[in-house]
mmCIF file of N, CA and C in Angstrom:
data_model
loop_
_atom_site.group_PDB
_atom_site.id
_atom_site.type_symbol
_atom_site.label_atom_id
_atom_site.label_comp_id
_atom_site.label_asym_id
_atom_site.label_seq_id
_atom_site.Cartn_x
_atom_site.Cartn_y
_atom_site.Cartn_z
ATOM 1 N N THR W 2 174.264 177.317 -26.634
ATOM 2 C CA THR W 2 173.948 176.404 -25.550
ATOM 3 C C THR W 2 174.864 175.195 -25.646
ATOM 4 N N LYS W 3 175.408 174.776 -24.524
ATOM 5 C CA LYS W 3 176.245 173.580 -24.490
ATOM 6 C C LYS W 3 175.391 172.349 -24.724
ATOM 7 N N VAL W 4 175.980 171.338 -25.330
ATOM 8 C CA VAL W 4 175.280 170.090 -25.617
ATOM 9 C C VAL W 4 174.762 169.446 -24.340
ATOM 10 N N SER W 5 175.497 169.577 -23.261
ATOM 11 C CA SER W 5 175.123 168.930 -22.001
ATOM 12 C C SER W 5 174.220 169.778 -21.110
ATOM 13 N N SER W 6 173.796 170.944 -21.569
ATOM 14 C CA SER W 6 172.982 171.844 -20.752
ATOM 15 C C SER W 6 171.507 171.452 -20.802
ATOM 16 N N LYS W 7 171.004 170.897 -19.706
ATOM 17 C CA LYS W 7 169.584 170.501 -19.649
ATOM 18 C C LYS W 7 168.681 171.725 -19.782
ATOM 19 N N LYS W 8 169.029 172.796 -19.082
ATOM 20 C CA LYS W 8 168.211 174.009 -19.144
ATOM 21 C C LYS W 8 168.206 174.590 -20.557
ATOM 22 N N GLY W 9 169.359 174.563 -21.213
ATOM 23 C CA GLY W 9 169.453 175.087 -22.572
ATOM 24 C C GLY W 9 168.595 174.300 -23.548
ATOM 25 N N VAL W 10 168.642 172.974 -23.449
ATOM 26 C CA VAL W 10 167.840 172.125 -24.327
ATOM 27 C C VAL W 10 166.353 172.350 -24.050
ATOM 28 N N GLU W 11 165.975 172.422 -22.780
ATOM 29 C CA GLU W 11 164.573 172.669 -22.437
ATOM 30 C C GLU W 11 164.108 174.012 -22.994
ATOM 31 N N ARG W 12 164.967 175.015 -22.935
ATOM 32 C CA ARG W 12 164.609 176.339 -23.456
ATOM 33 C C ARG W 12 164.423 176.304 -24.974
ATOM 34 N N ILE W 13 165.314 175.612 -25.684
ATOM 35 C CA ILE W 13 165.186 175.495 -27.139
ATOM 36 C C ILE W 13 163.880 174.785 -27.490
ATOM 37 N N LEU W 14 163.566 173.700 -26.781
ATOM 38 C CA LEU W 14 162.322 172.969 -27.040
ATOM 39 C C LEU W 14 161.100 173.841 -26.752
ATOM 40 N N MET W 15 161.167 174.658 -25.692
ATOM 41 C CA MET W 15 160.059 175.553 -25.363
ATOM 42 C C MET W 15 159.856 176.585 -26.477
ATOM 43 N N ILE W 16 160.950 177.168 -26.965
ATOM 44 C CA ILE W 16 160.873 178.162 -28.036
ATOM 45 C C ILE W 16 160.272 177.545 -29.294
ATOM 46 N N LYS W 17 160.666 176.294 -29.581
ATOM 47 C CA LYS W 17 160.136 175.598 -30.759
ATOM 48 C C LYS W 17 158.712 175.104 -30.553
ATOM 49 N N GLY W 18 158.231 175.136 -29.303
ATOM 50 C CA GLY W 18 156.906 174.602 -29.004
ATOM 51 C C GLY W 18 156.877 173.087 -29.086
ATOM 52 N N ALA W 19 158.005 172.469 -28.753
ATOM 53 C CA ALA W 19 158.145 171.022 -28.896
ATOM 54 C C ALA W 19 158.564 170.370 -27.582
ATOM 55 N N GLU W 20 158.034 170.855 -26.470
ATOM 56 C CA GLU W 20 158.439 170.320 -25.165
ATOM 57 C C GLU W 20 158.181 168.829 -25.031
ATOM 58 N N ASP W 21 157.102 168.333 -25.635
ATOM 59 C CA ASP W 21 156.745 166.921 -25.520
ATOM 60 C C ASP W 21 157.213 166.101 -26.722
ATOM 61 N N SER W 22 157.994 166.704 -27.597
ATOM 62 C CA SER W 22 158.459 166.011 -28.802
ATOM 63 C C SER W 22 159.430 164.894 -28.465
ATOM 64 N N LYS W 23 159.343 163.823 -29.228
ATOM 65 C CA LYS W 23 160.274 162.713 -29.060
ATOM 66 C C LYS W 23 161.400 162.792 -30.081
ATOM 67 N N LYS W 24 161.361 163.805 -30.920
ATOM 68 C CA LYS W 24 162.391 163.975 -31.936
ATOM 69 C C LYS W 24 163.603 164.668 -31.331
ATOM 70 N N PRO W 25 164.789 164.114 -31.520
ATOM 71 C CA PRO W 25 166.002 164.761 -30.994
ATOM 72 C C PRO W 25 166.371 165.995 -31.809
ATOM 73 N N LEU W 26 167.170 166.839 -31.217
ATOM 74 C CA LEU W 26 167.648 168.045 -31.885
ATOM 75 C C LEU W 26 168.924 167.748 -32.661
ATOM 76 N N SER W 27 169.166 168.515 -33.704
ATOM 77 C CA SER W 27 170.425 168.443 -34.443
ATOM 78 C C SER W 27 171.430 169.382 -33.796
ATOM 79 N N LEU W 28 172.703 169.142 -34.064
ATOM 80 C CA LEU W 28 173.761 170.032 -33.581
ATOM 81 C C LEU W 28 174.142 171.011 -34.679
ATOM 82 N N LEU W 29 174.251 172.261 -34.324
ATOM 83 C CA LEU W 29 174.807 173.257 -35.233
ATOM 84 C C LEU W 29 176.266 173.410 -34.843
ATOM 85 N N CYS W 30 177.149 172.946 -35.700
ATOM 86 C CA CYS W 30 178.583 172.901 -35.374
ATOM 87 C C CYS W 30 179.317 174.074 -36.006
ATOM 88 N N ILE W 31 180.216 174.647 -35.235
ATOM 89 C CA ILE W 31 180.970 175.813 -35.695
ATOM 90 C C ILE W 31 182.033 175.448 -36.729
ATOM 91 N N ASP W 32 182.564 174.223 -36.636
ATOM 92 C CA ASP W 32 183.606 173.802 -37.574
ATOM 93 C C ASP W 32 183.640 172.278 -37.678
ATOM 94 N N HIS W 33 184.493 171.779 -38.557
ATOM 95 C CA HIS W 33 184.599 170.330 -38.775
ATOM 96 C C HIS W 33 185.181 169.606 -37.553
ATOM 97 N N ALA W 34 185.986 170.299 -36.781
ATOM 98 C CA ALA W 34 186.541 169.693 -35.568
ATOM 99 C C ALA W 34 185.435 169.370 -34.564
ATOM 100 N N THR W 35 184.436 170.239 -34.476
ATOM 101 C CA THR W 35 183.306 169.988 -33.585
ATOM 102 C C THR W 35 182.493 168.795 -34.075
ATOM 103 N N ILE W 36 182.291 168.699 -35.373
ATOM 104 C CA ILE W 36 181.591 167.538 -35.944
ATOM 105 C C ILE W 36 182.361 166.272 -35.607
ATOM 106 N N ASP W 37 183.672 166.320 -35.764
ATOM 107 C CA ASP W 37 184.524 165.159 -35.477
ATOM 108 C C ASP W 37 184.448 164.769 -34.000
ATOM 109 N N ARG W 38 184.307 165.740 -33.125
ATOM 110 C CA ARG W 38 184.238 165.470 -31.681
ATOM 111 C C ARG W 38 182.982 164.681 -31.313
ATOM 112 N N TYR W 39 181.847 165.019 -31.899
ATOM 113 C CA TYR W 39 180.578 164.420 -31.515
ATOM 114 C C TYR W 39 180.122 163.266 -32.411
ATOM 115 N N THR W 40 180.910 162.927 -33.431
ATOM 116 C CA THR W 40 180.545 161.823 -34.320
ATOM 117 C C THR W 40 181.695 160.838 -34.461
ATOM 118 N N LEU W 41 181.374 159.679 -35.018
ATOM 119 C CA LEU W 41 182.369 158.627 -35.259
ATOM 120 C C LEU W 41 182.502 158.352 -36.750
ATOM 121 N N GLY W 42 183.616 157.848 -37.137
ATOM 122 C CA GLY W 42 183.784 157.304 -38.482
ATOM 123 C C GLY W 42 183.821 158.301 -39.613
ATOM 124 N N ILE W 43 184.442 159.447 -39.403
ATOM 125 C CA ILE W 43 184.566 160.384 -40.513
ATOM 126 C C ILE W 43 185.840 160.047 -41.276
ATOM 127 N N ASP W 44 185.648 159.291 -42.343
ATOM 128 C CA ASP W 44 186.779 158.933 -43.189
ATOM 129 C C ASP W 44 187.021 160.059 -44.209
ATOM 130 N N LYS W 45 187.996 159.866 -45.070
ATOM 131 C CA LYS W 45 188.393 160.910 -46.014
ATOM 132 C C LYS W 45 187.245 161.283 -46.963
ATOM 133 N N ALA W 46 186.530 160.283 -47.467
ATOM 134 C CA ALA W 46 185.433 160.548 -48.401
ATOM 135 C C ALA W 46 184.296 161.319 -47.715
ATOM 136 N N ARG W 47 183.940 160.915 -46.507
ATOM 137 C CA ARG W 47 182.871 161.592 -45.768
ATOM 138 C C ARG W 47 183.305 163.014 -45.393
ATOM 139 N N PHE W 48 184.579 163.193 -45.033
ATOM 140 C CA PHE W 48 185.083 164.521 -44.712
ATOM 141 C C PHE W 48 184.962 165.446 -45.928
ATOM 142 N N LYS W 49 185.311 164.932 -47.112
ATOM 143 C CA LYS W 49 185.209 165.748 -48.329
ATOM 144 C C LYS W 49 183.757 166.139 -48.603
ATOM 145 N N LEU W 50 182.835 165.197 -48.377
ATOM 146 C CA LEU W 50 181.421 165.489 -48.568
ATOM 147 C C LEU W 50 180.957 166.577 -47.594
ATOM 148 N N LEU W 51 181.344 166.447 -46.322
ATOM 149 C CA LEU W 51 180.979 167.452 -45.323
ATOM 150 C C LEU W 51 181.557 168.816 -45.676
ATOM 151 N N LYS W 52 182.790 168.823 -46.101
ATOM 152 C CA LYS W 52 183.462 170.085 -46.435
ATOM 153 C C LYS W 52 182.775 170.781 -47.613
ATOM 154 N N ARG W 53 182.312 169.982 -48.572
ATOM 155 C CA ARG W 53 181.642 170.530 -49.747
ATOM 156 C C ARG W 53 180.213 171.001 -49.428
ATOM 157 N N ALA W 54 179.508 170.249 -48.587
ATOM 158 C CA ALA W 54 178.082 170.509 -48.353
ATOM 159 C C ALA W 54 177.796 171.477 -47.204
ATOM 160 N N LEU W 55 178.738 171.627 -46.287
ATOM 161 C CA LEU W 55 178.499 172.476 -45.115
ATOM 162 C C LEU W 55 179.406 173.694 -45.125
ATOM 163 N N PRO W 56 178.976 174.849 -44.688
ATOM 164 C CA PRO W 56 177.620 175.132 -44.252
ATOM 165 C C PRO W 56 176.673 175.123 -45.448
ATOM 166 N N GLY W 57 175.453 174.771 -45.162
ATOM 167 C CA GLY W 57 174.443 174.696 -46.206
ATOM 168 C C GLY W 57 173.127 174.190 -45.641
ATOM 169 N N PRO W 58 172.196 173.874 -46.535
ATOM 170 C CA PRO W 58 170.846 173.494 -46.103
ATOM 171 C C PRO W 58 170.709 172.025 -45.702
ATOM 172 N N TYR W 59 171.807 171.318 -45.539
ATOM 173 C CA TYR W 59 171.768 169.885 -45.280
ATOM 174 C C TYR W 59 172.003 169.545 -43.819
ATOM 175 N N THR W 60 171.362 168.482 -43.376
ATOM 176 C CA THR W 60 171.639 167.895 -42.069
ATOM 177 C C THR W 60 172.203 166.512 -42.335
ATOM 178 N N MET W 61 173.404 166.259 -41.880
ATOM 179 C CA MET W 61 174.052 164.961 -42.068
ATOM 180 C C MET W 61 173.793 164.100 -40.832
ATOM 181 N N ILE W 62 173.285 162.896 -41.023
ATOM 182 C CA ILE W 62 173.039 161.970 -39.933
ATOM 183 C C ILE W 62 174.253 161.052 -39.829
ATOM 184 N N LEU W 63 174.950 161.125 -38.694
ATOM 185 C CA LEU W 63 176.191 160.382 -38.492
ATOM 186 C C LEU W 63 176.136 159.620 -37.171
ATOM 187 N N PRO W 64 176.942 158.560 -37.032
ATOM 188 C CA PRO W 64 177.000 157.844 -35.747
ATOM 189 C C PRO W 64 177.533 158.767 -34.650
ATOM 190 N N ALA W 65 176.908 158.708 -33.491
ATOM 191 C CA ALA W 65 177.301 159.569 -32.375
ATOM 192 C C ALA W 65 178.495 158.979 -31.633
ATOM 193 N N SER W 66 179.373 159.856 -31.152
ATOM 194 C CA SER W 66 180.524 159.429 -30.355
ATOM 195 C C SER W 66 180.141 159.409 -28.878
ATOM 196 N N GLU W 67 181.057 158.974 -28.054
ATOM 197 C CA GLU W 67 180.834 158.945 -26.605
ATOM 198 C C GLU W 67 180.798 160.344 -26.007
ATOM 199 N N GLU W 68 181.287 161.348 -26.727
ATOM 200 C CA GLU W 68 181.272 162.739 -26.241
ATOM 201 C C GLU W 68 179.854 163.288 -26.149
ATOM 202 N N LEU W 69 178.956 162.783 -26.959
ATOM 203 C CA LEU W 69 177.587 163.262 -26.978
ATOM 204 C C LEU W 69 176.802 162.643 -25.834
ATOM 205 N N PRO W 70 176.122 163.454 -25.023
ATOM 206 C CA PRO W 70 175.312 162.865 -23.953
ATOM 207 C C PRO W 70 174.279 161.911 -24.550
ATOM 208 N N LYS W 71 174.211 160.690 -24.018
ATOM 209 C CA LYS W 71 173.325 159.671 -24.557
ATOM 210 C C LYS W 71 171.888 159.847 -24.121
ATOM 211 N N GLN W 72 171.682 160.550 -23.031
ATOM 212 C CA GLN W 72 170.323 160.711 -22.562
ATOM 213 C C GLN W 72 170.099 162.093 -21.973
ATOM 214 N N TYR W 73 168.873 162.425 -21.885
ATOM 215 C CA TYR W 73 168.450 163.721 -21.396
ATOM 216 C C TYR W 73 167.287 163.470 -20.453
ATOM 217 N N PHE W 74 167.231 164.163 -19.349
ATOM 218 C CA PHE W 74 166.162 163.958 -18.386
ATOM 219 C C PHE W 74 165.227 165.157 -18.372
ATOM 220 N N LYS W 75 163.931 164.874 -18.404
ATOM 221 C CA LYS W 75 162.918 165.921 -18.319
ATOM 222 C C LYS W 75 161.872 165.446 -17.329
ATOM 223 N N ASP W 76 161.601 166.235 -16.327
ATOM 224 C CA ASP W 76 160.643 165.867 -15.280
ATOM 225 C C ASP W 76 160.979 164.506 -14.673
ATOM 226 N N GLY W 77 162.272 164.227 -14.544
ATOM 227 C CA GLY W 77 162.723 162.971 -13.959
ATOM 228 C C GLY W 77 162.612 161.769 -14.873
ATOM 229 N N LYS W 78 162.156 161.981 -16.115
ATOM 230 C CA LYS W 78 162.000 160.871 -17.057
ATOM 231 C C LYS W 78 163.090 160.933 -18.118
ATOM 232 N N LYS W 79 163.609 159.774 -18.465
ATOM 233 C CA LYS W 79 164.671 159.707 -19.462
ATOM 234 C C LYS W 79 164.082 159.873 -20.865
ATOM 235 N N LYS W 80 164.728 160.670 -21.679
ATOM 236 C CA LYS W 80 164.328 160.887 -23.065
ATOM 237 C C LYS W 80 165.525 160.606 -23.961
ATOM 238 N N TRP W 81 165.307 160.338 -25.203
ATOM 239 C CA TRP W 81 166.305 160.280 -26.271
ATOM 240 C C TRP W 81 167.573 159.510 -25.957
ATOM 241 N N LYS W 82 167.705 158.339 -26.462
ATOM 242 C CA LYS W 82 168.999 157.660 -26.469
ATOM 243 C C LYS W 82 169.595 157.928 -27.836
ATOM 244 N N ARG W 83 170.802 158.389 -27.871
ATOM 245 C CA ARG W 83 171.399 158.847 -29.113
ATOM 246 C C ARG W 83 172.467 157.902 -29.632
ATOM 247 N N LYS W 84 172.156 157.176 -30.699
ATOM 248 C CA LYS W 84 173.161 156.388 -31.394
ATOM 249 C C LYS W 84 173.642 157.152 -32.618
ATOM 250 N N GLU W 85 172.813 158.081 -33.066
ATOM 251 C CA GLU W 85 173.136 158.903 -34.228
ATOM 252 C C GLU W 85 172.827 160.351 -33.900
ATOM 253 N N ILE W 86 173.447 161.237 -34.651
ATOM 254 C CA ILE W 86 173.229 162.666 -34.441
ATOM 255 C C ILE W 86 173.168 163.357 -35.803
ATOM 256 N N GLY W 87 172.269 164.309 -35.903
ATOM 257 C CA GLY W 87 172.206 165.143 -37.104
ATOM 258 C C GLY W 87 173.102 166.347 -36.879
ATOM 259 N N VAL W 88 173.990 166.612 -37.811
ATOM 260 C CA VAL W 88 174.883 167.773 -37.695
ATOM 261 C C VAL W 88 174.677 168.705 -38.866
ATOM 262 N N ARG W 89 174.835 169.998 -38.576
ATOM 263 C CA ARG W 89 174.701 171.022 -39.612
ATOM 264 C C ARG W 89 175.870 171.964 -39.483
#
């Protein structure tokens, strides 16, 4: 599902049984370039940590970039403002 797909996000929340949840979803990234696209401030030390820990059981909470949609609408109501994103 694309990050910007409202229908995709709604479907994931429905499957999880979390339609009314206020908790944002994490991104499952295919590679480090995708992580770099949706986050800010990946310096050399943080990149080495990501490279060592991922893929794995960890979710890294990083500052969100402008590429990540800041809001999501459900039933005409705004949900989730994203300053940070969990990546896996």
